Amino acid sequence: NHDFGNEISIGFWANGDPAFLPANTSILEGKDSLGNRVVNIHFPWSNERNYWDCGAGSGYDRIDELATAAEYEGNWHQWTFTKNASTGTMNIYLDGTLWLTGSGKTLPVGIVNQFRLGNSVTGNYQWAGLIDEFSIWDVELSSTDINAYLNTKIDAGHPEFANLVAYYDFDN
């Protein structure tokens, strides 16, 4: 259980498997105690769109964009998904550069009770590929912080280290 309040950031390196993508996938999903979707990233869906869903309650805010195959498969890329309900902004960064932004997204992030990496909480929509340096934060990371740690492991020197909720470097 973690209460994210109004802000969240999720970052990871990904290299999708071209033999299986695009397909209906969720690279991660988190739900509340009632089974409502709180966070979800379709990466990509079968229509080659990346969907970033986030928000407490029975609905959620969403931004989505068509991705190229080179952005989600056969190459390593760093992706960061952020939300700040106070400002109403949801962002997606690709390799440290703003890839997509949305405004008017004011549903709070809220509490995540269940979380699954690599597919949905129910085990559907398995993502095919490799993941590295996966992190979840209860703050909106700035583009400066995203870029400063783009090719560096997260450590206590990170300016938002106190807001790091989970970190998997997958080195073991």
PDB file of C-alpha atoms in Angstrom:
ATOM      1  CA  ASN A   1       0.000   0.000   0.000  1.00  0.00           C
ATOM      2  CA  HIS A   2       1.232   3.455  -0.852  1.00  0.00           C
ATOM      3  CA  ASP A   3      -0.605   6.762  -0.974  1.00  0.00           C
ATOM      4  CA  PHE A   4       0.835   8.776  -3.849  1.00  0.00           C
ATOM      5  CA  GLY A   5      -1.362  11.803  -3.189  1.00  0.00           C
ATOM      6  CA  ASN A   6      -1.255  14.049  -6.271  1.00  0.00           C
ATOM      7  CA  GLU A   7       2.088  13.082  -7.817  1.00  0.00           C
ATOM      8  CA  ILE A   8       3.811  10.056  -9.299  1.00  0.00           C
ATOM      9  CA  SER A   9       6.728   9.274 -11.616  1.00  0.00           C
ATOM     10  CA  ILE A  10       7.580   5.899 -13.115  1.00  0.00           C
ATOM     11  CA  GLY A  11      10.838   5.407 -14.989  1.00  0.00           C
ATOM     12  CA  PHE A  12      12.470   2.444 -16.716  1.00  0.00           C
ATOM     13  CA  TRP A  13      14.641   1.318 -19.581  1.00  0.00           C
ATOM     14  CA  ALA A  14      12.821  -0.982 -22.014  1.00  0.00           C
ATOM     15  CA  ASN A  15      13.732  -3.066 -25.039  1.00  0.00           C
ATOM     16  CA  GLY A  16      10.634  -4.730 -26.495  1.00  0.00           C
ATOM     17  CA  ASP A  17      10.710  -8.022 -28.359  1.00  0.00           C
ATOM     18  CA  PRO A  18       9.999  -7.406 -32.086  1.00  0.00           C
ATOM     19  CA  ALA A  19       8.750 -10.992 -32.462  1.00  0.00           C
ATOM     20  CA  PHE A  20       5.747 -10.211 -30.217  1.00  0.00           C
ATOM     21  CA  LEU A  21       5.135  -6.454 -30.312  1.00  0.00           C
ATOM     22  CA  PRO A  22       2.939  -4.616 -30.992  1.00  0.00           C
ATOM     23  CA  ALA A  23       0.320  -6.450 -28.960  1.00  0.00           C
ATOM     24  CA  ASN A  24      -2.188  -5.697 -26.220  1.00  0.00           C
ATOM     25  CA  THR A  25       0.230  -5.161 -23.322  1.00  0.00           C
ATOM     26  CA  SER A  26       0.583  -3.502 -19.941  1.00  0.00           C
ATOM     27  CA  ILE A  27       4.158  -2.955 -18.856  1.00  0.00           C
ATOM     28  CA  LEU A  28       2.719  -2.234 -15.403  1.00  0.00           C
ATOM     29  CA  GLU A  29      -0.561  -1.813 -13.595  1.00  0.00           C
ATOM     30  CA  GLY A  30      -1.556  -0.748 -10.097  1.00  0.00           C
ATOM     31  CA  LYS A  31      -4.993  -0.982  -8.505  1.00  0.00           C
ATOM     32  CA  ASP A  32      -6.642   0.275  -5.340  1.00  0.00           C
ATOM     33  CA  SER A  33      -8.322  -1.882  -2.657  1.00  0.00           C
ATOM     34  CA  LEU A  34     -11.584  -1.903  -4.668  1.00  0.00           C
ATOM     35  CA  GLY A  35      -9.873  -3.156  -7.845  1.00  0.00           C
ATOM     36  CA  ASN A  36      -9.989   0.203  -9.622  1.00  0.00           C
ATOM     37  CA  ARG A  37      -7.112   0.970 -11.968  1.00  0.00           C
ATOM     38  CA  VAL A  38      -4.900   3.671 -10.439  1.00  0.00           C
ATOM     39  CA  VAL A  39      -1.868   3.459 -12.733  1.00  0.00           C
ATOM     40  CA  ASN A  40      -1.413   1.628 -16.027  1.00  0.00           C
ATOM     41  CA  ILE A  41       0.923   1.867 -18.989  1.00  0.00           C
ATOM     42  CA  HIS A  42      -0.044   0.078 -22.201  1.00  0.00           C
ATOM     43  CA  PHE A  43       3.352  -0.115 -23.886  1.00  0.00           C
ATOM     44  CA  PRO A  44       2.169  -0.369 -26.642  1.00  0.00           C
ATOM     45  CA  TRP A  45      -1.354  -1.575 -27.293  1.00  0.00           C
ATOM     46  CA  SER A  46      -1.910  -3.529 -30.507  1.00  0.00           C
ATOM     47  CA  ASN A  47      -2.627  -0.244 -32.314  1.00  0.00           C
ATOM     48  CA  GLU A  48       0.968   0.878 -31.514  1.00  0.00           C
ATOM     49  CA  ARG A  49      -0.247   3.596 -29.134  1.00  0.00           C
ATOM     50  CA  ASN A  50       1.333   4.073 -25.707  1.00  0.00           C
ATOM     51  CA  TYR A  51      -1.366   4.784 -23.109  1.00  0.00           C
ATOM     52  CA  TRP A  52      -0.555   6.394 -19.741  1.00  0.00           C
ATOM     53  CA  ASP A  53      -3.528   6.001 -17.371  1.00  0.00           C
ATOM     54  CA  CYS A  54      -3.480   7.448 -13.862  1.00  0.00           C
ATOM     55  CA  GLY A  55      -6.030   8.543 -11.277  1.00  0.00           C
ATOM     56  CA  ALA A  56      -7.920   7.416  -8.189  1.00  0.00           C
ATOM     57  CA  GLY A  57     -11.502   6.209  -8.159  1.00  0.00           C
ATOM     58  CA  SER A  58     -13.656   4.489 -10.742  1.00  0.00           C
ATOM     59  CA  GLY A  59     -12.180   6.502 -13.642  1.00  0.00           C
ATOM     60  CA  TYR A  60      -8.721   7.722 -14.543  1.00  0.00           C
ATOM     61  CA  ASP A  61      -6.956  10.384 -16.568  1.00  0.00           C
ATOM     62  CA  ARG A  62      -5.276   9.308 -19.815  1.00  0.00           C
ATOM     63  CA  ILE A  63      -2.817  10.545 -22.393  1.00  0.00           C
ATOM     64  CA  ASP A  64      -1.813   8.442 -25.400  1.00  0.00           C
ATOM     65  CA  GLU A  65       0.212   8.715 -28.577  1.00  0.00           C
ATOM     66  CA  LEU A  66       1.204   6.596 -31.561  1.00  0.00           C
ATOM     67  CA  ALA A  67       4.715   5.190 -31.105  1.00  0.00           C
ATOM     68  CA  THR A  68       7.124   3.987 -33.757  1.00  0.00           C
ATOM     69  CA  ALA A  69       8.420   0.424 -33.643  1.00  0.00           C
ATOM     70  CA  ALA A  70      11.952   1.756 -33.078  1.00  0.00           C
ATOM     71  CA  GLU A  71      10.716   3.492 -29.901  1.00  0.00           C
ATOM     72  CA  TYR A  72       9.342   0.369 -28.212  1.00  0.00           C
ATOM     73  CA  GLU A  73      11.097  -2.670 -29.732  1.00  0.00           C
ATOM     74  CA  GLY A  74      14.547  -3.858 -30.742  1.00  0.00           C
ATOM     75  CA  ASN A  75      16.356  -0.950 -29.021  1.00  0.00           C
ATOM     76  CA  TRP A  76      16.958   0.216 -25.462  1.00  0.00           C
ATOM     77  CA  HIS A  77      15.140   3.444 -24.580  1.00  0.00           C
ATOM     78  CA  GLN A  78      14.540   5.180 -21.281  1.00  0.00           C
ATOM     79  CA  TRP A  79      10.919   6.113 -20.568  1.00  0.00           C
ATOM     80  CA  THR A  80       9.531   8.230 -17.722  1.00  0.00           C
ATOM     81  CA  PHE A  81       5.820   8.741 -17.038  1.00  0.00           C
ATOM     82  CA  THR A  82       4.804  11.546 -14.661  1.00  0.00           C
ATOM     83  CA  LYS A  83       1.621  12.991 -13.240  1.00  0.00           C
ATOM     84  CA  ASN A  84       0.962  16.044 -11.091  1.00  0.00           C
ATOM     85  CA  ALA A  85      -2.764  16.360 -10.342  1.00  0.00           C
ATOM     86  CA  SER A  86      -2.214  19.755  -8.664  1.00  0.00           C
ATOM     87  CA  THR A  87      -1.046  21.243 -11.973  1.00  0.00           C
ATOM     88  CA  GLY A  88      -3.215  18.867 -14.046  1.00  0.00           C
ATOM     89  CA  THR A  89      -0.203  17.714 -16.066  1.00  0.00           C
ATOM     90  CA  MET A  90       0.673  14.228 -17.283  1.00  0.00           C
ATOM     91  CA  ASN A  91       3.918  13.741 -19.215  1.00  0.00           C
ATOM     92  CA  ILE A  92       5.784  11.004 -21.026  1.00  0.00           C
ATOM     93  CA  TYR A  93       9.527  11.407 -21.591  1.00  0.00           C
ATOM     94  CA  LEU A  94      11.548   9.357 -24.075  1.00  0.00           C
ATOM     95  CA  ASP A  95      15.307   9.320 -23.467  1.00  0.00           C
ATOM     96  CA  GLY A  96      14.953  12.454 -21.327  1.00  0.00           C
ATOM     97  CA  THR A  97      13.007  14.478 -23.909  1.00  0.00           C
ATOM     98  CA  LEU A  98       9.336  15.337 -23.482  1.00  0.00           C
ATOM     99  CA  TRP A  99       7.514  12.959 -25.849  1.00  0.00           C
ATOM    100  CA  LEU A 100       3.890  13.730 -24.896  1.00  0.00           C
ATOM    101  CA  THR A 101       2.095  16.029 -22.475  1.00  0.00           C
ATOM    102  CA  GLY A 102      -1.517  16.422 -21.420  1.00  0.00           C
ATOM    103  CA  SER A 103      -3.313  19.054 -19.353  1.00  0.00           C
ATOM    104  CA  GLY A 104      -6.509  19.126 -17.322  1.00  0.00           C
ATOM    105  CA  LYS A 105      -5.606  15.780 -15.691  1.00  0.00           C
ATOM    106  CA  THR A 106      -6.650  16.578 -12.120  1.00  0.00           C
ATOM    107  CA  LEU A 107      -7.710  13.239 -10.600  1.00  0.00           C
ATOM    108  CA  PRO A 108      -5.390  12.531  -7.646  1.00  0.00           C
ATOM    109  CA  VAL A 109      -3.137   9.500  -7.971  1.00  0.00           C
ATOM    110  CA  GLY A 110      -4.309   8.085  -4.645  1.00  0.00           C
ATOM    111  CA  ILE A 111      -3.511   4.767  -3.007  1.00  0.00           C
ATOM    112  CA  VAL A 112      -2.064   1.759  -4.838  1.00  0.00           C
ATOM    113  CA  ASN A 113      -2.753  -1.531  -3.041  1.00  0.00           C
ATOM    114  CA  GLN A 114      -1.686  -3.982  -5.767  1.00  0.00           C
ATOM    115  CA  PHE A 115       1.037  -3.532  -8.316  1.00  0.00           C
ATOM    116  CA  ARG A 116       2.281  -5.769 -11.108  1.00  0.00           C
ATOM    117  CA  LEU A 117       5.290  -5.197 -13.357  1.00  0.00           C
ATOM    118  CA  GLY A 118       5.339  -6.845 -16.797  1.00  0.00           C
ATOM    119  CA  ASN A 119       1.570  -7.249 -17.189  1.00  0.00           C
ATOM    120  CA  SER A 120      -1.756  -6.306 -15.632  1.00  0.00           C
ATOM    121  CA  VAL A 121      -2.629  -7.092 -12.007  1.00  0.00           C
ATOM    122  CA  THR A 122      -4.805  -9.996 -13.214  1.00  0.00           C
ATOM    123  CA  GLY A 123      -1.949 -11.411 -15.304  1.00  0.00           C
ATOM    124  CA  ASN A 124      -3.409 -10.399 -18.663  1.00  0.00           C
ATOM    125  CA  TYR A 125      -1.612  -8.319 -21.290  1.00  0.00           C
ATOM    126  CA  GLN A 126       1.915  -9.604 -20.657  1.00  0.00           C
ATOM    127  CA  TRP A 127       4.659  -7.341 -21.953  1.00  0.00           C
ATOM    128  CA  ALA A 128       7.334  -9.003 -24.116  1.00  0.00           C
ATOM    129  CA  GLY A 129      10.860  -7.704 -23.754  1.00  0.00           C
ATOM    130  CA  LEU A 130      13.533  -6.578 -21.323  1.00  0.00           C
ATOM    131  CA  ILE A 131      13.252  -3.987 -18.537  1.00  0.00           C
ATOM    132  CA  ASP A 132      16.050  -2.330 -16.553  1.00  0.00           C
ATOM    133  CA  GLU A 133      16.464   0.397 -13.905  1.00  0.00           C
ATOM    134  CA  PHE A 134      12.776   0.483 -12.929  1.00  0.00           C
ATOM    135  CA  SER A 135      11.743   3.163 -10.409  1.00  0.00           C
ATOM    136  CA  ILE A 136       8.556   4.551  -8.859  1.00  0.00           C
ATOM    137  CA  TRP A 137       8.429   7.917  -7.088  1.00  0.00           C
ATOM    138  CA  ASP A 138       5.712   9.732  -5.155  1.00  0.00           C
ATOM    139  CA  VAL A 139       6.698  13.049  -6.713  1.00  0.00           C
ATOM    140  CA  GLU A 140       6.679  14.463 -10.232  1.00  0.00           C
ATOM    141  CA  LEU A 141      10.296  14.266 -11.404  1.00  0.00           C
ATOM    142  CA  SER A 142      11.512  17.315 -13.289  1.00  0.00           C
ATOM    143  CA  SER A 143      13.051  17.003 -16.743  1.00  0.00           C
ATOM    144  CA  THR A 144      16.332  18.171 -15.143  1.00  0.00           C
ATOM    145  CA  ASP A 145      16.297  15.284 -12.654  1.00  0.00           C
ATOM    146  CA  ILE A 146      15.253  12.777 -15.337  1.00  0.00           C
ATOM    147  CA  ASN A 147      18.162  13.836 -17.538  1.00  0.00           C
ATOM    148  CA  ALA A 148      20.690  13.977 -14.689  1.00  0.00           C
ATOM    149  CA  TYR A 149      20.055  10.295 -13.897  1.00  0.00           C
ATOM    150  CA  LEU A 150      19.300   9.062 -17.410  1.00  0.00           C
ATOM    151  CA  ASN A 151      22.447   6.891 -17.604  1.00  0.00           C
ATOM    152  CA  THR A 152      23.213   6.655 -13.887  1.00  0.00           C
ATOM    153  CA  LYS A 153      22.037   4.353 -11.130  1.00  0.00           C
ATOM    154  CA  ILE A 154      19.780   5.957  -8.556  1.00  0.00           C
ATOM    155  CA  ASP A 155      21.549   6.613  -5.265  1.00  0.00           C
ATOM    156  CA  ALA A 156      21.179   8.731  -2.125  1.00  0.00           C
ATOM    157  CA  GLY A 157      22.576  11.720  -4.056  1.00  0.00           C
ATOM    158  CA  HIS A 158      19.439  11.956  -6.199  1.00  0.00           C
ATOM    159  CA  PRO A 159      17.609  15.199  -5.291  1.00  0.00           C
ATOM    160  CA  GLU A 160      14.311  13.306  -4.886  1.00  0.00           C
ATOM    161  CA  PHE A 161      15.768  10.211  -3.184  1.00  0.00           C
ATOM    162  CA  ALA A 162      13.440  10.651  -0.170  1.00  0.00           C
ATOM    163  CA  ASN A 163      10.485  10.247  -2.570  1.00  0.00           C
ATOM    164  CA  LEU A 164      11.692   6.963  -4.098  1.00  0.00           C
ATOM    165  CA  VAL A 165       9.009   4.321  -3.441  1.00  0.00           C
ATOM    166  CA  ALA A 166      10.511   1.361  -5.332  1.00  0.00           C
ATOM    167  CA  TYR A 167      13.693   0.764  -7.315  1.00  0.00           C
ATOM    168  CA  TYR A 168      14.732  -2.377  -9.163  1.00  0.00           C
ATOM    169  CA  ASP A 169      18.053  -2.176 -10.984  1.00  0.00           C
ATOM    170  CA  PHE A 170      17.812  -5.848 -12.107  1.00  0.00           C
ATOM    171  CA  ASP A 171      21.547  -6.326 -11.622  1.00  0.00           C
ATOM    172  CA  ASN A 172      21.066  -9.542  -9.621  1.00  0.00           C
TER     173      ASN A 172
END
